[in-house]
Tab-separated table of C-alpha atoms and ligand atoms in Angstrom:
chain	number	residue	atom	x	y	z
A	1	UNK	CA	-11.738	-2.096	21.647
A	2	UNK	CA	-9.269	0.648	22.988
A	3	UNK	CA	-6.118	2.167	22.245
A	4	UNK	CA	-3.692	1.440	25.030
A	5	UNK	CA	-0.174	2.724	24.784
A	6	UNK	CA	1.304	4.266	21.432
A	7	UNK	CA	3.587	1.095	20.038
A	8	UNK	CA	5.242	3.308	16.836
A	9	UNK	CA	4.712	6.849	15.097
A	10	UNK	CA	5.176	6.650	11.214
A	11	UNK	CA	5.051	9.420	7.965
A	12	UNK	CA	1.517	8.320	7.619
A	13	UNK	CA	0.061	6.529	10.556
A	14	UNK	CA	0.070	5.560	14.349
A	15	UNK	CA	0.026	2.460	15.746
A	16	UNK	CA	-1.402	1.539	19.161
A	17	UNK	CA	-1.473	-1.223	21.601
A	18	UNK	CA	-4.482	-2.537	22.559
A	19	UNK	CA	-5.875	-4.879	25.393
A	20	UNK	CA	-5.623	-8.159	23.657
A	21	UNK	CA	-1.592	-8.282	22.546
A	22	UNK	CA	-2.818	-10.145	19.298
A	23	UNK	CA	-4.778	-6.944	17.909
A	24	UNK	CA	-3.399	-3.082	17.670
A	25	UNK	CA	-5.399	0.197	16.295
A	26	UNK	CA	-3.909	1.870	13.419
A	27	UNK	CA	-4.877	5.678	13.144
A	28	UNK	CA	-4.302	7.559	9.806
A	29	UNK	CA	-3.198	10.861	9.821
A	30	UNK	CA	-3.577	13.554	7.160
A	31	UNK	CA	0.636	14.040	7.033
A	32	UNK	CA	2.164	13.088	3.650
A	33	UNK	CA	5.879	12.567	3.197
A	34	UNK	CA	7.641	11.815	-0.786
A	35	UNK	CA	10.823	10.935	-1.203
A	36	UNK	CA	12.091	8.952	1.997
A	37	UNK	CA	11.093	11.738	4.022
A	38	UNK	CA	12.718	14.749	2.627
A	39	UNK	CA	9.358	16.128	1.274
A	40	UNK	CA	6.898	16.961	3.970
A	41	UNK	CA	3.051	18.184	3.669
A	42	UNK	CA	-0.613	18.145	5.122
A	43	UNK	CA	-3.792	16.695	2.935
A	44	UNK	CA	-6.849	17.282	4.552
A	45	UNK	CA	-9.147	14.345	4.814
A	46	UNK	CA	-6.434	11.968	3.662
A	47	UNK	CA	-6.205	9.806	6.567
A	48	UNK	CA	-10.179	9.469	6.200
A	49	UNK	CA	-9.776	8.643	2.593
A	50	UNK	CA	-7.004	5.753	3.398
A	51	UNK	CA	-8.713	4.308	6.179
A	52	UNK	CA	-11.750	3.760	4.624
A	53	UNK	CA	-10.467	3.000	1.240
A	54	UNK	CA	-8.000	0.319	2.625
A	55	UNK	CA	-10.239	-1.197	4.790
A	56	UNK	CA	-12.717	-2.108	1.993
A	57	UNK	CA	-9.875	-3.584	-0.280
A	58	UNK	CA	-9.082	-5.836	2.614
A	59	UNK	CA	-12.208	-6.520	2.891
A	60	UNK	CA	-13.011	-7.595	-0.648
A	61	UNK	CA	-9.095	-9.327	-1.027
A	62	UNK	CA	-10.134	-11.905	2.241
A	63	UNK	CA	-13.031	-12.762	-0.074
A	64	UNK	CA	-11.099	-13.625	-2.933
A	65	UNK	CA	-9.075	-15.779	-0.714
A	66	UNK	CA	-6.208	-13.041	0.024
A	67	UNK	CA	-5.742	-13.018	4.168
A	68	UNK	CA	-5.844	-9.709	5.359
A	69	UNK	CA	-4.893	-8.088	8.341
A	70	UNK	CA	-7.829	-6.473	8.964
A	71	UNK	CA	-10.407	-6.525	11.646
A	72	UNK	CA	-13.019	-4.155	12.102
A	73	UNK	CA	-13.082	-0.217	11.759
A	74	UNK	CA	-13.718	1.778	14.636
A	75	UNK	CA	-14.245	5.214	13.596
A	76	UNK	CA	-12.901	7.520	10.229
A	77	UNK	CA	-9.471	7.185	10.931
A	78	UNK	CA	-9.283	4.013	13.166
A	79	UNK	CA	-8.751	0.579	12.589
A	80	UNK	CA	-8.146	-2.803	14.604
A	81	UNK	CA	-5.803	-4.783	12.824
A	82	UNK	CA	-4.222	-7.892	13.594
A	83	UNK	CA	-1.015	-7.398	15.176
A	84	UNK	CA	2.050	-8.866	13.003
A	85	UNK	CA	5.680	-9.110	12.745
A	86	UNK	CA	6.172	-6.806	9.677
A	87	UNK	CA	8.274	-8.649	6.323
A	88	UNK	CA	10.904	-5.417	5.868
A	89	UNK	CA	9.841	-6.254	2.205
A	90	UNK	CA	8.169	-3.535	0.039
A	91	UNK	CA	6.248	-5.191	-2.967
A	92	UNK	CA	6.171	-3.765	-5.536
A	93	UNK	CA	3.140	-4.659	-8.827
A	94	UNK	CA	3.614	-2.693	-12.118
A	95	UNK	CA	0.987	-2.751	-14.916
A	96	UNK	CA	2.493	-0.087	-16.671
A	97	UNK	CA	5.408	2.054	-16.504
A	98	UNK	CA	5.635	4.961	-14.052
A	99	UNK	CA	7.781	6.738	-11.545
A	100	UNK	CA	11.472	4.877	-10.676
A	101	UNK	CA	10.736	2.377	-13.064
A	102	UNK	CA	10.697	4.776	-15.798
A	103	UNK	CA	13.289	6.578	-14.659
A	104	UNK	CA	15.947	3.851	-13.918
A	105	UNK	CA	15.126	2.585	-17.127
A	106	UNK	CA	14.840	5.180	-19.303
A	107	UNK	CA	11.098	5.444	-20.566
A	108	UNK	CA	8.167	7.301	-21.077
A	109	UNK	CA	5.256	6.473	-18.132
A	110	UNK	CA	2.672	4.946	-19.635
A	111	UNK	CA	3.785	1.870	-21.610
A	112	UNK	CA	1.223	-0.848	-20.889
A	113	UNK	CA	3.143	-4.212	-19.860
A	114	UNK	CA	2.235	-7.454	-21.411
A	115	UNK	CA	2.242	-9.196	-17.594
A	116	UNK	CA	2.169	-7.584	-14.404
A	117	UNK	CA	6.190	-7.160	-13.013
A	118	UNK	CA	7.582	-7.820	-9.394
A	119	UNK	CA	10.349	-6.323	-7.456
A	120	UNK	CA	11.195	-5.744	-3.835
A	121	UNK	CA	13.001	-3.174	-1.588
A	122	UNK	CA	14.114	-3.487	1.364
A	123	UNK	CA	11.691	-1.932	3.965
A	124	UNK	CA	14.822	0.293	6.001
A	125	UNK	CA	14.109	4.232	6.111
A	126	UNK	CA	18.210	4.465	6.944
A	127	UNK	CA	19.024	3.279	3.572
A	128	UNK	CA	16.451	4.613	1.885
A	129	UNK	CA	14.371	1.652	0.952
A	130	UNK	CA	17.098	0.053	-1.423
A	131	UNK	CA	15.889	-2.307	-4.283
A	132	UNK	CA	16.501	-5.826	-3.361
A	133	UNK	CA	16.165	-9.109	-5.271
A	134	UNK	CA	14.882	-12.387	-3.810
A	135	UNK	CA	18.857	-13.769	-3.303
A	136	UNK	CA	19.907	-11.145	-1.092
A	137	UNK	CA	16.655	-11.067	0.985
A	138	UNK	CA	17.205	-14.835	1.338
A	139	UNK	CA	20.821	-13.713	2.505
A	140	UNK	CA	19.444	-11.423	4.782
A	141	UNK	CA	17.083	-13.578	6.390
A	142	UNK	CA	14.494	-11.335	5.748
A	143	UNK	CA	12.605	-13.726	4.965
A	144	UNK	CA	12.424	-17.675	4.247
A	145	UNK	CA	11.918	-19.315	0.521
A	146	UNK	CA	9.005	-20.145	1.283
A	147	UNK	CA	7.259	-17.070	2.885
A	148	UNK	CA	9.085	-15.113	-0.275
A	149	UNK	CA	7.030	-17.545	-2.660
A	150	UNK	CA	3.636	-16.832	-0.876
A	151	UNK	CA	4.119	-13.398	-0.746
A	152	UNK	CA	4.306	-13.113	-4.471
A	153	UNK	CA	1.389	-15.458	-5.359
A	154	UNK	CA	-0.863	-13.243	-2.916
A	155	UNK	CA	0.741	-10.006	-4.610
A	156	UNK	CA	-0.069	-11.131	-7.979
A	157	UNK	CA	-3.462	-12.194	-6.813
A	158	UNK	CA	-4.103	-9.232	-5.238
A	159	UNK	CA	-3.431	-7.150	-8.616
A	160	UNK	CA	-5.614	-9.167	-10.503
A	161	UNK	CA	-8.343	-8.458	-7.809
A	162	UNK	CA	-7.790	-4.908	-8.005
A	163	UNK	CA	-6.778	-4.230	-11.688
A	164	UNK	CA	-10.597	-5.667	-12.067
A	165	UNK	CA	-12.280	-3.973	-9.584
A	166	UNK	CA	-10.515	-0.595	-9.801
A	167	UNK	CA	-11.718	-0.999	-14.230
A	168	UNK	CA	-14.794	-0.992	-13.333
A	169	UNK	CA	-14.830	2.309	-11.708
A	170	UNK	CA	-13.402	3.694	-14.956
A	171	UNK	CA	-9.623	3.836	-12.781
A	172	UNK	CA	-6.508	1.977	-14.383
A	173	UNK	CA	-4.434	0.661	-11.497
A	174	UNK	CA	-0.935	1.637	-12.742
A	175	UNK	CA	1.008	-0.099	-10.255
A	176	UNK	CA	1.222	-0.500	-6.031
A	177	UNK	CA	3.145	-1.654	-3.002
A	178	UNK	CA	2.460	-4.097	-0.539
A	179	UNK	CA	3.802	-4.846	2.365
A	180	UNK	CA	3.154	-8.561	4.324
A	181	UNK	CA	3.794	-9.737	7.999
A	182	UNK	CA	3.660	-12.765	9.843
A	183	UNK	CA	0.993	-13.577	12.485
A	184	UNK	CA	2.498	-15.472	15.782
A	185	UNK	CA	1.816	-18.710	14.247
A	186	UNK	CA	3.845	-17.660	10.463
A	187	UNK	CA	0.556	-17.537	8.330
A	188	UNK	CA	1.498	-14.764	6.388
A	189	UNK	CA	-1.226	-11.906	5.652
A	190	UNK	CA	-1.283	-8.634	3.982
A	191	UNK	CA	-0.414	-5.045	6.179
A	192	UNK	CA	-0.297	-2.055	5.990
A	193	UNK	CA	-2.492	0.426	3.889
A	194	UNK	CA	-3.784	-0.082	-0.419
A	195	UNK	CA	-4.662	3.591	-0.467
A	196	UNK	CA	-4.212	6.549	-3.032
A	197	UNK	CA	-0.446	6.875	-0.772
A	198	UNK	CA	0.623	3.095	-1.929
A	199	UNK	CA	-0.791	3.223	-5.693
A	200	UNK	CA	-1.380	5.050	-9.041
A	201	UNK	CA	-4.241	5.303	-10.242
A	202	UNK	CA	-4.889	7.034	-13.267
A	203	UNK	CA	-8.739	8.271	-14.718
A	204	UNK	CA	-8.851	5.666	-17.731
A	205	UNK	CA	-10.506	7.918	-20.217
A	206	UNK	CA	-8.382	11.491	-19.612
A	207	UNK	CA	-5.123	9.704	-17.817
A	208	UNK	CA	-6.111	12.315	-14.747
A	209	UNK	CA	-3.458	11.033	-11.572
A	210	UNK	CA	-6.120	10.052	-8.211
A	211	UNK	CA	-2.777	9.205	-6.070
A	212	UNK	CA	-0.559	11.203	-4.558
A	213	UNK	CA	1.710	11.839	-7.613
A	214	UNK	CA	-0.299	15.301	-7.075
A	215	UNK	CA	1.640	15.709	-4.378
A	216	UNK	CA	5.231	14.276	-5.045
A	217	UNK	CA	4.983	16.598	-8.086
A	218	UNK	CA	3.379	19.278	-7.073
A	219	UNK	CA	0.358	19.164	-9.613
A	220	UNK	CA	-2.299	20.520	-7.158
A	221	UNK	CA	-5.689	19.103	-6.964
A	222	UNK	CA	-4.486	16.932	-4.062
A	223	UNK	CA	-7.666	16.718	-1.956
A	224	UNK	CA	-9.724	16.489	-4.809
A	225	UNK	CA	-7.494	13.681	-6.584
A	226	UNK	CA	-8.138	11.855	-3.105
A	227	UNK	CA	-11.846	12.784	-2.770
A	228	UNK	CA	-12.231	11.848	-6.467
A	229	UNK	CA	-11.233	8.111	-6.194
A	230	UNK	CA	-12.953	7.599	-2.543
A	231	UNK	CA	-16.374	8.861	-4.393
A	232	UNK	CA	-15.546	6.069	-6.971
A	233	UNK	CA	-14.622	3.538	-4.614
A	234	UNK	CA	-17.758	4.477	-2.255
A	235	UNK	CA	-20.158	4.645	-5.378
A	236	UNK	CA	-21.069	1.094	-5.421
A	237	UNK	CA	-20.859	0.331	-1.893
B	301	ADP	P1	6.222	4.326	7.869
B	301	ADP	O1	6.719	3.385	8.938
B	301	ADP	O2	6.771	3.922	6.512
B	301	ADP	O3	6.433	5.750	8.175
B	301	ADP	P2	3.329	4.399	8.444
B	301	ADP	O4	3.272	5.801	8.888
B	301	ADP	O5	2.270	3.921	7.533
B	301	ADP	O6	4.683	4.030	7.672
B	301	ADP	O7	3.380	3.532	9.746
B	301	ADP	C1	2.701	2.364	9.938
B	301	ADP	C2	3.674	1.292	10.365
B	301	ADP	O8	2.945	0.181	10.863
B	301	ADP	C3	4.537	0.781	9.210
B	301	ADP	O9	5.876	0.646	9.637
B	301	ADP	C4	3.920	-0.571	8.878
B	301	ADP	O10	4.880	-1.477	8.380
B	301	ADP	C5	3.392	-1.012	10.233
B	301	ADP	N1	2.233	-1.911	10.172
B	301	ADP	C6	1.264	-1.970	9.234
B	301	ADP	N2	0.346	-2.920	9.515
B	301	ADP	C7	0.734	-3.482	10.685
B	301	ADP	C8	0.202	-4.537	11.498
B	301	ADP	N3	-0.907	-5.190	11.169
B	301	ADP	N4	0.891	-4.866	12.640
B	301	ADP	C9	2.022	-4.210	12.973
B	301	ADP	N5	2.569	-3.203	12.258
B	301	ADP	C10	1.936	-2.848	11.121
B	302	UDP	N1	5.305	3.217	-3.173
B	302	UDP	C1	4.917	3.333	-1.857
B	302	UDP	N2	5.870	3.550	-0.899
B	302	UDP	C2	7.193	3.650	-1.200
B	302	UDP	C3	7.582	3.546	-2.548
B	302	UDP	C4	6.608	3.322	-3.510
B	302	UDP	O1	3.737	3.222	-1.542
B	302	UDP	O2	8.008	3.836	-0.282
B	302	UDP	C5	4.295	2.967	-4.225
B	302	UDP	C6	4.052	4.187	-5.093
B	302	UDP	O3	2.939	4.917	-4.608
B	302	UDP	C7	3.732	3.569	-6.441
B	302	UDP	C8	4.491	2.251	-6.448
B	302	UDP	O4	4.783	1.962	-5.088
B	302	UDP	O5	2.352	3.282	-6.535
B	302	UDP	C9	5.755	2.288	-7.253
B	302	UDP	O6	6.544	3.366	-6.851
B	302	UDP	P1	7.915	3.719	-7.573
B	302	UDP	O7	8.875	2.607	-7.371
B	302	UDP	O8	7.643	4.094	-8.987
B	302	UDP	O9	8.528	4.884	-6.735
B	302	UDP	P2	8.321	6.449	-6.687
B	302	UDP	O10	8.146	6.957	-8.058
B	302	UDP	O11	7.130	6.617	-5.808
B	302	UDP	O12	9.596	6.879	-6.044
C-alpha cells in the first residue's frame, strides 16, 4: 500500500490518499500544538510513540467488540486506516477531574468520580472547539440520534477497556477524547489517534503525568513522559 496524493495536513498528523479510495495512510509527526494552536513545539519520537501506541489500542478495542478504523501499520510512523467521513464531535471520558473540567468548575485535579462522565465539543478549529451538548449537535446535524447514541455506548466501552488495561500497567487513565466517523455505508467506527496527545495518564503510585500535560505546562520530561508509557504499553506485548 502507497501514499498517493496528500488529502489534509493537521497539528499532529498527515493524511494521504491511497490507491483504493476506501483506505488512506496516516503519518504522525513529532509537532505538538496546546491550546487550539497558539502553543507550538517539537517532541522527538512522538509520532513513533502515537503510532504505535494507537495502533495497538485499536487493535485490542476491535477485540472487545469496539470497530476500529484501523488496518495495518506500515512502518514507525505510518498507518493504513480506513477512510471515513469524520463526526466534528470530540468525546470526551473523565474518570477523574483534570484540566477544563477543573477549571470551569472550580476544583482541585484529582477527585476520583463515582462513574465515568461524557461531554462533547464541537470538532471546528475556527471556534475553538466549543463545548456542545447532544441538543445542539442534533440541531446542527452533526450528527443523527442515533449515531449520537452509538457513539457514546462505544466511548464508554472503550474506557472500560482501557481504564483496565492501562491498571494493569500500574497507569490510571484520567480521562481521553475520541473522535468517530462514518464508513460509506454509516457503520460508525472509532478515528483518529488514543495516544499520550488525546489522554492523561498519570503513574498510579507517585501521580507522575505520561501525557502531554508535560508539555501544555511546561513540566519538562516530555520525551521521557512519552517513552515512559510506550515502555509500559510495549512491556507485555
Ligand atoms: P487536527 O486536524 O486536529 O490538527 P491531526 O493533525 O491529528 O488533527 O490530523 C488528522 C486529521 O485526520 C484529523 O482532522 C482527524 O479528524 C482526521 N482523521 C482521523 N482518522 C481519520 C480517518 N480514518 N479517515 C479520515 N480522516 C481521519
Ligand atoms: N483533548 C484532546 N484534544 C483536544 C482537547 C482535549 O485530545 O482538543 C484530550 C486531553 O488530552 C485530555 C482530555 O481530552 O486527555 C480532556 O481535556 P480537557 O477538556 O481537560 O482540556 P485541556 O485541559 O486539554 O484543555
Amino acid at each position: 500500500m502507497e501514499k498517493t496524493v496528500q488529502l489534509y495536513e493537521g497539528k499532529a498528523k498527515k493524511v494521504y490518499a491511497t490507491a483504493d479510495e476506501n483506505l488512506c495512510i496516516v503519518s504522525y509527526k513529532d509537532d505538538a500544538t496546546a491550546f487550539n494552536g497558539l502553543k507550538k513545539g517539537t517532541i522527538a519520537g512522538k509520532g513513533v510513540v502515537n503510532n504505535r501506541m494507537s495502533n495497538m489500542l485499536m487493535q485490542l478495542l476491535e477485540k472487545q467488540g469496539v470497530p476500529t478504523h484501523y488496518v495495518e501499520e506500515l512502518s514507525d510512523r505510518e498507518t493504513v486506516v480506513k477512510k471515513v467521513k469524520i463526526v466534528p464531535l470530540e468525546v470526551i471520558i473523565r474518570n477523574v477531574s483534570a484540566g477544563s473540567f477543573a477549571k470551569r468548575y472550580g476544583v482541585e485535579e484529582g477527585i476520583a468520580f463515582d462513574e465515568p462522565t461524557i461531554e462533547f465539543s464541537y470538532k471546528n478549529d475556527d471556534l475553538g472547539d466549543p463545548l456542545i451538548n447532544t441538543y445542539h449537535a442534533l440541531a446542527l446535524k452533526l450528527a443523527t440520534k442515533q449515531e449520537i447514541e452509538t457513539i457514546k455506548t462505544y466511548a464508554f466501552k472503550v474506557n472500560e477497556v482501557l481504564k483496565n488495561y492501562f491498571a494493569a500497567l500500574g497507569v490510571r487513565l484520567i480521562d481521553f477524547k475520541l473522535e468517530f466517523g462514518k464508513l460509506p455505508d454509516g457503520t460508525i467506527v472509532l478515528a483518529d489517534e488514543i495516544s499520550p496527545d488525546t489522554c492523561r495518564f498519570w503513574d498510579i503510585k507517585t501521580n507522575e503525568k505520561l501525557d502531554k500535560d508535560r508539555f501544555r505546562r511546561d513540566m519538562g520530561g516530555v520525551e521521557d513522559a512519552y517513552k515512559e508509557i510506550f515502555k509500559r504499553v510495549t512491556a507485555g506485548e
